[in-house]
Tab-separated table of C-alpha atoms and ligand atoms in Angstrom:
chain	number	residue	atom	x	y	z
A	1	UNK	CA	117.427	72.601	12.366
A	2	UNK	CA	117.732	75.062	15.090
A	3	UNK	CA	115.251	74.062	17.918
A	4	UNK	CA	113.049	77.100	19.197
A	5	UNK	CA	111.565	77.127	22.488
A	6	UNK	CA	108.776	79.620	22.486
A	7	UNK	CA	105.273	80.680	24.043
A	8	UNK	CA	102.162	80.440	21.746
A	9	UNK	CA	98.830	80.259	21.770
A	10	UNK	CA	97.045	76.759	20.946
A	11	UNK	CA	93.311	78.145	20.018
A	12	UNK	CA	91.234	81.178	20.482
A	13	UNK	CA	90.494	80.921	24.171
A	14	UNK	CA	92.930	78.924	26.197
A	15	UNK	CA	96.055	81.251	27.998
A	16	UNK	CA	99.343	80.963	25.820
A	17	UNK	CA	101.250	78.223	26.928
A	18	UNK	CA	105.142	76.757	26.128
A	19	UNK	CA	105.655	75.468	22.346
A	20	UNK	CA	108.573	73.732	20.811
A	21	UNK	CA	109.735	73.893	17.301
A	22	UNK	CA	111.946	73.800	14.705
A	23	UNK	CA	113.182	76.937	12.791
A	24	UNK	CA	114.678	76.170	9.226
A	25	UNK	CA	117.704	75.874	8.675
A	26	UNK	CA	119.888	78.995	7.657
A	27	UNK	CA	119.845	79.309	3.760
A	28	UNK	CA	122.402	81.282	1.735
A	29	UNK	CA	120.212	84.943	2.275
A	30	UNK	CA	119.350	84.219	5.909
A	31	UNK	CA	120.205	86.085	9.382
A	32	UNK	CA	119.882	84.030	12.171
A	33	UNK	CA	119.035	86.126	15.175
A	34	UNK	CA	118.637	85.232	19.127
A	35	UNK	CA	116.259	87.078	20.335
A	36	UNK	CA	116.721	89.259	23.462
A	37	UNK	CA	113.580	91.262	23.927
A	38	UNK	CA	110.480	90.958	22.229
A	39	UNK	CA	107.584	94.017	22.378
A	40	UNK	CA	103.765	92.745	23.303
A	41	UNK	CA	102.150	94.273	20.727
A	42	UNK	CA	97.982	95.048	20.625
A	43	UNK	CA	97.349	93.076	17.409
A	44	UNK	CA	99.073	90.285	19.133
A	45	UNK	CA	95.645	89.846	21.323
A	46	UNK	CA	93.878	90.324	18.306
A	47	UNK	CA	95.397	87.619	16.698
A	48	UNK	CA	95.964	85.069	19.222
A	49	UNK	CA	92.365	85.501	20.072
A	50	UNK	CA	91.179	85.525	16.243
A	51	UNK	CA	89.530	88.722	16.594
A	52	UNK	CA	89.888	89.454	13.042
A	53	UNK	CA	89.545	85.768	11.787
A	54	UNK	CA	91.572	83.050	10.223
A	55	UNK	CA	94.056	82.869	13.128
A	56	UNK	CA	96.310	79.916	12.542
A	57	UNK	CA	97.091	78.020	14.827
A	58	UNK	CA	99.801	76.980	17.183
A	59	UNK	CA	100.549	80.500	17.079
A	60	UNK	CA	103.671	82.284	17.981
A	61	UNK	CA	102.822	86.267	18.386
A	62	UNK	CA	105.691	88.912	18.440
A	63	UNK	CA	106.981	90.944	15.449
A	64	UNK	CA	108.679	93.666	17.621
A	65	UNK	CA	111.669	91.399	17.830
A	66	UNK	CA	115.567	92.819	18.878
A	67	UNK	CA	118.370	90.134	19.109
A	68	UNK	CA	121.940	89.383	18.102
A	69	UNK	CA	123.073	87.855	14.758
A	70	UNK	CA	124.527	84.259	15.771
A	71	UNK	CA	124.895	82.794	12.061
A	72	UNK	CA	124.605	83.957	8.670
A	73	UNK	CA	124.473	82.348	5.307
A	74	UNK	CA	126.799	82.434	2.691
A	75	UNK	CA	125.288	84.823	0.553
A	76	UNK	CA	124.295	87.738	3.425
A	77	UNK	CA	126.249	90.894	3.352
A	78	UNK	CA	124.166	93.522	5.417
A	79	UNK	CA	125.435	91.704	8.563
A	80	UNK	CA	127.738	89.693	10.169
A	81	UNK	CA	127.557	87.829	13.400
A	82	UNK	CA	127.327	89.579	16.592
A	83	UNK	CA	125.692	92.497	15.050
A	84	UNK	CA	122.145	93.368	16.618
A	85	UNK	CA	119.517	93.666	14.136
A	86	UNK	CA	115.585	94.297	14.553
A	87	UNK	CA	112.921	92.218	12.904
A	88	UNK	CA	109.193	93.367	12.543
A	89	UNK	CA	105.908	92.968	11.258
A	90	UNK	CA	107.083	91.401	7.875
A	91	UNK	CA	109.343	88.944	7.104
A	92	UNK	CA	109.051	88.271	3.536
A	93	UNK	CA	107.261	89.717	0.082
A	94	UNK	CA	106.947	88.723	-3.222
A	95	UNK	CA	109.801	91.249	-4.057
A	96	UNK	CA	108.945	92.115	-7.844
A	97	UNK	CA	105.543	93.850	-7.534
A	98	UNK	CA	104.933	97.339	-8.303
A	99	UNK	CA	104.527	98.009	-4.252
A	100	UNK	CA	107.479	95.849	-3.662
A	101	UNK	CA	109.465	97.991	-6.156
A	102	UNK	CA	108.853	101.630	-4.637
A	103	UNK	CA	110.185	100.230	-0.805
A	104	UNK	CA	106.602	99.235	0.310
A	105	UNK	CA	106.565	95.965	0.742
A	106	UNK	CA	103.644	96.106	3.551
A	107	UNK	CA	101.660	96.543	0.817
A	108	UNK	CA	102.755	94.098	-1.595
A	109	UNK	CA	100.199	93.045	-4.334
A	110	UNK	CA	100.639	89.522	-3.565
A	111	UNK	CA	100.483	90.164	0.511
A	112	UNK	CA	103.315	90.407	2.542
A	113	UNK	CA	104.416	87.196	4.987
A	114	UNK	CA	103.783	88.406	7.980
A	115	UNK	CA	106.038	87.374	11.231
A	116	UNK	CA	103.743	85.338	12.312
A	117	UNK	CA	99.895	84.312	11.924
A	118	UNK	CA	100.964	83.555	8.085
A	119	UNK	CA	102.129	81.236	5.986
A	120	UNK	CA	106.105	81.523	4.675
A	121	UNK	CA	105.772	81.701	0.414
A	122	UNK	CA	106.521	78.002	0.339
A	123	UNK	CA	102.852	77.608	1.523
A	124	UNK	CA	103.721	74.957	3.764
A	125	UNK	CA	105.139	76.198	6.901
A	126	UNK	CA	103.411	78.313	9.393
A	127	UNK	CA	106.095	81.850	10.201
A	128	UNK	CA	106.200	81.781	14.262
A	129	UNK	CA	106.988	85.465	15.693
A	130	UNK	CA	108.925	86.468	18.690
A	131	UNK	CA	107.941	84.944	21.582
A	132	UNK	CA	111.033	82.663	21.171
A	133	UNK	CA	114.509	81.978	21.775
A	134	UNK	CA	115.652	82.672	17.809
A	135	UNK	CA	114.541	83.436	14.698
A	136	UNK	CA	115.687	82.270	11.363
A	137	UNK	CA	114.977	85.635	8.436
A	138	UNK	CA	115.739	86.274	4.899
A	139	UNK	CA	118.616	89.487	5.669
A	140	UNK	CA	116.287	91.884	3.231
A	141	UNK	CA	113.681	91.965	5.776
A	142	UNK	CA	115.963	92.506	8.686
A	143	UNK	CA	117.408	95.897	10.522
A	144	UNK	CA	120.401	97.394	11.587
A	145	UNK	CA	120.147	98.705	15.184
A	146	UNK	CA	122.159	101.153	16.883
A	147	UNK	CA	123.759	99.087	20.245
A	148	UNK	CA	123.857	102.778	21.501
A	149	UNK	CA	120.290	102.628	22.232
A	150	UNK	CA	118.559	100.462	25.439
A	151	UNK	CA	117.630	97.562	23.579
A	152	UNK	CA	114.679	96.563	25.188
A	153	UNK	CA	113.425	100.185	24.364
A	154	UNK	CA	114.062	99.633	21.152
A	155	UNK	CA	112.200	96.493	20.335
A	156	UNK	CA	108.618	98.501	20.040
A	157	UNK	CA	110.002	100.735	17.278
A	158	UNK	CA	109.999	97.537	14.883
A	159	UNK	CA	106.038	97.912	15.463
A	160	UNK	CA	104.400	100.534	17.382
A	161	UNK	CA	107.510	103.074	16.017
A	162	UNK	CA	107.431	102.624	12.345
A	163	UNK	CA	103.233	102.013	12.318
A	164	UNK	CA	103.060	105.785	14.048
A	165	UNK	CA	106.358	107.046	12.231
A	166	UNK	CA	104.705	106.377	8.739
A	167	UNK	CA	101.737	108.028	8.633
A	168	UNK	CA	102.856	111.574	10.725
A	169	UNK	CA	105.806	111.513	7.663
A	170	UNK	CA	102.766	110.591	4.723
A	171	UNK	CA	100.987	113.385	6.312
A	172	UNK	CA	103.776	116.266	6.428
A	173	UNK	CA	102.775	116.279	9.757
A	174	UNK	CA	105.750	119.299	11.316
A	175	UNK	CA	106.184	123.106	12.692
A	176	UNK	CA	102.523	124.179	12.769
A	177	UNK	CA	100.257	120.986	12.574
A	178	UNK	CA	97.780	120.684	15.280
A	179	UNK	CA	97.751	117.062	15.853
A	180	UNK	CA	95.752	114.806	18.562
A	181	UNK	CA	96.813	111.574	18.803
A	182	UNK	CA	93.759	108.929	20.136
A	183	UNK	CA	94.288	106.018	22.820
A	184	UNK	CA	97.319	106.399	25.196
A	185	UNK	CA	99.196	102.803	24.627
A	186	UNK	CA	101.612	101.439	22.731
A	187	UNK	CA	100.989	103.057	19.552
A	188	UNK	CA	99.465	105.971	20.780
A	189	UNK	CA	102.591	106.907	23.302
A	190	UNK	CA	104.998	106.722	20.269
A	191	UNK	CA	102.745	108.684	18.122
A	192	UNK	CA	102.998	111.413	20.744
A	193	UNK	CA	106.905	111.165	21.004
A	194	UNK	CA	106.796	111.224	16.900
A	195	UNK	CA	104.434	113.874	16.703
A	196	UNK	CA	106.540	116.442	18.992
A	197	UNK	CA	109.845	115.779	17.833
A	198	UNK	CA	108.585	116.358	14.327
A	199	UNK	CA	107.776	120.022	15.661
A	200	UNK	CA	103.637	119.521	15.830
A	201	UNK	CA	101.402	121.020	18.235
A	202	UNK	CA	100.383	117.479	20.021
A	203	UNK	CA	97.132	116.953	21.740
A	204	UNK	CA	96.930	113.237	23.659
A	205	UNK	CA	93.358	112.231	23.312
A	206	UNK	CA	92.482	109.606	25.957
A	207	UNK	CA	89.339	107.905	27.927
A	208	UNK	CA	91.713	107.740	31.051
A	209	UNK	CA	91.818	110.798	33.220
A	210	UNK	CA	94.987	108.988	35.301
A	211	UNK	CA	97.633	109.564	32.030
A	212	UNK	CA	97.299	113.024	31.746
A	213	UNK	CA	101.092	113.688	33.801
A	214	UNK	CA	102.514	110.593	31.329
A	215	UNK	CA	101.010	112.471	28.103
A	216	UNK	CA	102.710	115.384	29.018
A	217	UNK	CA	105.922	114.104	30.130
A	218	UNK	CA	106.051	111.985	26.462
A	219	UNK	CA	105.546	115.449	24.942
A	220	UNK	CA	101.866	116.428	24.819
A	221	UNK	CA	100.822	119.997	24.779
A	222	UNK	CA	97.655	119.476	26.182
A	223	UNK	CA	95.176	116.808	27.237
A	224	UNK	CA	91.439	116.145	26.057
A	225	UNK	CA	89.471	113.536	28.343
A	226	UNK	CA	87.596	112.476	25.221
A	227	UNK	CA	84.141	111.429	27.818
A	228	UNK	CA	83.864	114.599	28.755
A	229	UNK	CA	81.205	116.757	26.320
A	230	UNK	CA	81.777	119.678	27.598
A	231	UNK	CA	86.252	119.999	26.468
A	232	UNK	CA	85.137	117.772	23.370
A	233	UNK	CA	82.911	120.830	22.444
A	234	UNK	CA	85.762	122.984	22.876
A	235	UNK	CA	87.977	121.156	20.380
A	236	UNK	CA	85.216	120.899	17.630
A	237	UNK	CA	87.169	121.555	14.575
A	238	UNK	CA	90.622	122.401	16.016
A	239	UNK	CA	92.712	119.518	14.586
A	240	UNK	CA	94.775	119.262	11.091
A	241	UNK	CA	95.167	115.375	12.111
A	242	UNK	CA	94.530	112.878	14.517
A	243	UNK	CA	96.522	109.719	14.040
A	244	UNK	CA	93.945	107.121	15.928
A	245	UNK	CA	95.626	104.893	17.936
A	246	UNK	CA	92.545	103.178	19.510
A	247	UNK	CA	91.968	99.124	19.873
A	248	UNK	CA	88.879	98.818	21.135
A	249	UNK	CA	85.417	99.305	19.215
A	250	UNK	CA	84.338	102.948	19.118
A	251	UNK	CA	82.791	105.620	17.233
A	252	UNK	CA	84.699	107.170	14.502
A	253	UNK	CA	82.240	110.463	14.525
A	254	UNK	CA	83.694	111.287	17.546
A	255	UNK	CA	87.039	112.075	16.390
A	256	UNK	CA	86.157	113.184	13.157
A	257	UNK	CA	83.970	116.083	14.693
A	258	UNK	CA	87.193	117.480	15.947
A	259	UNK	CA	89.015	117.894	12.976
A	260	UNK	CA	89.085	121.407	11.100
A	261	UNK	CA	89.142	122.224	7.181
A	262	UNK	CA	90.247	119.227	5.138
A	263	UNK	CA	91.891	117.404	8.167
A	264	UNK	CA	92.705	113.730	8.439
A	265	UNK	CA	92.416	111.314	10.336
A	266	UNK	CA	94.800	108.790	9.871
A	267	UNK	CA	93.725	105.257	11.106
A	268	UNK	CA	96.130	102.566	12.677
A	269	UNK	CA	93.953	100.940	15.368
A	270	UNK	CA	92.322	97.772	14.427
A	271	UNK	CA	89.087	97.083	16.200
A	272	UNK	CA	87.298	93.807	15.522
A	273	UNK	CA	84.342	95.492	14.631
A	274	UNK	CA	83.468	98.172	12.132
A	275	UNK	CA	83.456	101.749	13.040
A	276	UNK	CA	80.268	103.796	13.202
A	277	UNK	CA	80.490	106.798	10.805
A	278	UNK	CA	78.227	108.913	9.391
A	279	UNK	CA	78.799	110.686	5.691
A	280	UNK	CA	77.973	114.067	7.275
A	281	UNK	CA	80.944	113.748	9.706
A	282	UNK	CA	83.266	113.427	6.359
A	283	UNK	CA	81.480	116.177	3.824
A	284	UNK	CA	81.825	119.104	6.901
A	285	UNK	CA	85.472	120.585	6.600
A	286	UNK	CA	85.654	118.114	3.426
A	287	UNK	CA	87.760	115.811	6.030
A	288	UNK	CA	89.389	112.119	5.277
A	289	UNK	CA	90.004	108.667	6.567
A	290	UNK	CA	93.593	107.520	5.741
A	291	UNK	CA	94.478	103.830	6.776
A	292	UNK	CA	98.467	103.057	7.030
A	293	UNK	CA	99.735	99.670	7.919
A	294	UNK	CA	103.195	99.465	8.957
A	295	UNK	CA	105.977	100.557	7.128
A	296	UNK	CA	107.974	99.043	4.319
A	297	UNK	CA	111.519	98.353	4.945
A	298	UNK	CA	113.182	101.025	4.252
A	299	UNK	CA	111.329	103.207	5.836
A	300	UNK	CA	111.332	101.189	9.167
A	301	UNK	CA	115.290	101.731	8.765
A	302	UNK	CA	114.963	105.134	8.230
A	303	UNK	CA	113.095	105.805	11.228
A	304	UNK	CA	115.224	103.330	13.465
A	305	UNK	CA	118.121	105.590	12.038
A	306	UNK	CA	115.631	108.524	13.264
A	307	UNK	CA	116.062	107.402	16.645
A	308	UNK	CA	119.203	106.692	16.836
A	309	UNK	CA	119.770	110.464	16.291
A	310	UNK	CA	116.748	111.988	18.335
A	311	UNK	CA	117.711	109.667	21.173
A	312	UNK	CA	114.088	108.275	20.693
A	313	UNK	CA	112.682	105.255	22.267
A	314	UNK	CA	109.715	103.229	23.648
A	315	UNK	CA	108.817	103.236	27.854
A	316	UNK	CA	108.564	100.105	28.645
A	317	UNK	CA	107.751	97.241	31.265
A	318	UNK	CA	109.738	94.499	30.855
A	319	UNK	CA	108.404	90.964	31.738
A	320	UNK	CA	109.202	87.307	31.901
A	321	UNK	CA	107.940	85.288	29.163
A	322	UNK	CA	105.911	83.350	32.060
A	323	UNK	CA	103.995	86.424	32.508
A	324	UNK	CA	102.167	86.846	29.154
A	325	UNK	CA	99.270	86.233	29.959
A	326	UNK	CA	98.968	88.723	33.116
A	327	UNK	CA	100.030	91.752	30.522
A	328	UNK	CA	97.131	90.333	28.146
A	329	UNK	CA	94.848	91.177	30.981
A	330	UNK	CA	96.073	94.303	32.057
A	331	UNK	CA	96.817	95.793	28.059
A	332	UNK	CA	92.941	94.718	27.806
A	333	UNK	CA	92.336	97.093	31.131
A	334	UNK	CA	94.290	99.510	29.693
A	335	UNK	CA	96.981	99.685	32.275
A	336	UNK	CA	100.025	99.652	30.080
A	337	UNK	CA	103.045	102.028	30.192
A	338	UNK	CA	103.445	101.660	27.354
A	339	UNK	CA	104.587	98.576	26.098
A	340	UNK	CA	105.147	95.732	27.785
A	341	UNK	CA	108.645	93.885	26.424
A	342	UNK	CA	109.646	90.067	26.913
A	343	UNK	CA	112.892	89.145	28.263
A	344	UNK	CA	113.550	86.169	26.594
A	345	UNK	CA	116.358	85.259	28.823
A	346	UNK	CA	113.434	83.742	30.962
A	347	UNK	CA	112.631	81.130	28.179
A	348	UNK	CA	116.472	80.511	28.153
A	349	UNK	CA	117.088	79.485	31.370
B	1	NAP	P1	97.309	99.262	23.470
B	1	NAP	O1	98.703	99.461	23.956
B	1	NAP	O2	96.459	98.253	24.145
B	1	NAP	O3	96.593	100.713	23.522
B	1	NAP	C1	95.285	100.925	23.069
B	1	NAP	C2	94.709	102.190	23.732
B	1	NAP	O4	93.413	102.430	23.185
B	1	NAP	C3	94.471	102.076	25.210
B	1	NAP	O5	95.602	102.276	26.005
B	1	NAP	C4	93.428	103.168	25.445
B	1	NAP	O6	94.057	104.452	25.601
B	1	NAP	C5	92.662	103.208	24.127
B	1	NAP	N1	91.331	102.615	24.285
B	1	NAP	C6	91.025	101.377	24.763
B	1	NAP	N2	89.705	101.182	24.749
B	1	NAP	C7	89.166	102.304	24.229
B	1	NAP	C8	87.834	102.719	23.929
B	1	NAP	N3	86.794	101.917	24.166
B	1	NAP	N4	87.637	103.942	23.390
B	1	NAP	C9	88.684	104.761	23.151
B	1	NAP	N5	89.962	104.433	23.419
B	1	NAP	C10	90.193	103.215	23.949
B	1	NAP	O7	97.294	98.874	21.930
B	1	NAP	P2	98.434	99.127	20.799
B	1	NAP	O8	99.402	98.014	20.828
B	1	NAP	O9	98.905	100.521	20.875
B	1	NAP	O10	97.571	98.924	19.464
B	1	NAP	C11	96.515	99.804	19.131
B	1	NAP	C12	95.738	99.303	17.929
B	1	NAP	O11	96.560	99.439	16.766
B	1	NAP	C13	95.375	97.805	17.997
B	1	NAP	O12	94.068	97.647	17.464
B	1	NAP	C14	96.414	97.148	17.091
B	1	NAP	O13	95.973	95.933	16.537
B	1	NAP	C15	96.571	98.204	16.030
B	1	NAP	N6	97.826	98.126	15.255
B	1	NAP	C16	97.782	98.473	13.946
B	1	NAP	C17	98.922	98.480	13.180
B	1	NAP	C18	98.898	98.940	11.754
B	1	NAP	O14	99.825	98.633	10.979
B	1	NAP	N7	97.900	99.705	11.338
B	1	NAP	C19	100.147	98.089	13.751
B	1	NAP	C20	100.163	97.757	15.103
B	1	NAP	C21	98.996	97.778	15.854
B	1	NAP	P3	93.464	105.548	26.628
B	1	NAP	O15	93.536	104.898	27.979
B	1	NAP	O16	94.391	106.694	26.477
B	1	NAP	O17	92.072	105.878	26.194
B	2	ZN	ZN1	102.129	95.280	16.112
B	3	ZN	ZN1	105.210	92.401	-3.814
């Protein structure tokens, strides 16, 4: 059994600390993967703090995961080893559903396995993400990745890319869509980068007066400091979408005031608590709420192939797996440009 050194988190309050385990061993469909870089991801906090409940626990965060292919099994024929191949937010589904059968397994009837904070579909064994030397997955749930790219770039596409990707495609968001995009971090700086290379008119919506230079170098048109009345008034009813990027808890009225005729606002941040709304904020401009989770896999190739040929990648910060707990603190103060990745050679040495 292939012995995993990783980081994880031991309860709800304590600072992650070193883990040891044991991935399985390789089975006919499986992709054995080292892991090179590994993307720090919001819902990682979430989770390792049990912000959204039933955290399980030693936990192992990371599903924006980029390594080589060491091993494969007998039965694998997408890859071959020394290939590098992405894993993300899922790394198994019940494969026969009706979801599961259109290419959308992140939203398989059954629930998809997630990489980590889950339980594998024997039931018995606990699926430990990224933070780790290696990772042991079932080749229909992994991804080809261009080695033309800068790898540790790459590694937030697997989450932040394909959870910003999805919805700006779902929404026909292109040429002539007025979209502001909410909370300048790791979603929210892909969403921009999406956004303009898919032709939009992009708007960064942020609390932080300091990122307006970085919004505009990622490809924002123009900037909206969201505290300040005065330029929210101005924007009343401008936007076809805003794709809301935002972790902490906050108003949804706020956003949806800014939207014009049947606009949408299409929700990927997952604050612990729920959103204030009021019905009159929906019935004016007859606007909606769209939730997206993800992407199935398929799409998340499609939109690593995307890259590929748009030259399209995260910024990142890269860190040593010793500092984890430092980038928890600053993602929580908002100083993040814009994604921190792990360089798991520091677990290696
Ligand atoms: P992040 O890098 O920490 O960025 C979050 C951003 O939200 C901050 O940089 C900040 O941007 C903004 N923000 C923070 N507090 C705010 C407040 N009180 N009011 C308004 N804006 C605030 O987080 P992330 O990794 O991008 O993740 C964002 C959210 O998406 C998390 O909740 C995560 O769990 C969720 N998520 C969902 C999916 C999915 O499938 N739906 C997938 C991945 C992540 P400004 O400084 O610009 O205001
Ligand atoms: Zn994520
Ligand atoms: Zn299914």
């Amino acid at each position: 059994m292939p012995n995993t050194k990783a980081y994880a988190a031991y309860n709800a309050q304590d600072p992650l600390k070193p883990f040891d385990f044991d991935r399985r061993d390789v089975r006919p469909n499986d992709v054995q993967i080292e892991i090179l870089f590994c993307g720090v991801c919001h819902s990682d906090i979430h989770q390792a703090r049990d912000e959204w409940g039933g955290s399980i626990y030693p936990m192992v965060p990371g599903h924006e995961i980029v390594g080589r292919v060491i091993k494969t099994g007998e039965q694998v024929t997408k890859f071959k080893p020394g290939d590098i191949a992405g894993v993300g937010v899922l790394v198994d589904s019940c494969r026969v559903c009706k979801h599961c059968e259109r290419d959308m397994e992140n939203y398989c009837v059954e629930g998809m396995t997630g990489t980590y904070n889950s339980m594998e579909r024997d039931g018995k064994t606990i699926a430990q993400g990224g933070y780790s030397t290696q990772i042991v997955v079932d080749e229909k749930y992994v991804l080809h990745v261009s080695d033309k790219l800068d790898l540790k770039a790459v590694a937030p596409l697997l989450c932040a890319g394909i959870t910003t990707y999805s919805p700006l495609r779902y929404a026909n968001v292109g040429k002539g869509t007025k979209v502001g995009v909410a909370g300048l971090g790791g979603l929210g700086h892909m969403g921009v980068k999406f956004a303009a290379s898919f032709g939009a008119e992009v708007t960064m919506l942020s609390t932080s007066p300091n990122k307006e230079a970085d919004a505009k170098r990622l490809g924002a048109h123009h900037f909206l400091l969201t505290s300040d009345e005065a330029q929210m008034k101005k924007y009343e009813g401008y936007f076809d979408v805003i794709l809301n990027c935002v972790s902490a808890n906050h108003s949804y009225e706020k956003y949806l005031n800014l939207l014009g005729l049947e606009g949408k606002m299409l929700v990927v941040g997952l604050p612990s608590e729920n959103p204030q709304l009021s019905p009159f904020a929906l019935i004016t401009n007859r606007r909606s709420i769209v939730g997206s989770m993800i992407g199935g896999m398929k799409e998340t190739q499609e939109m690593l192939d995307y890259c590929a040929e748009h030259n399209i990648v995260a910024d990142v910060e890269v860190i040593k797996m010793q500092e984890i707990n430092e980038a928890y603190a600053r993602m929580l103060r908002g100083d993040v440009h814009y994604r921190f990745v792990i360089d798991l050679e520091s677990l290696k040495k």
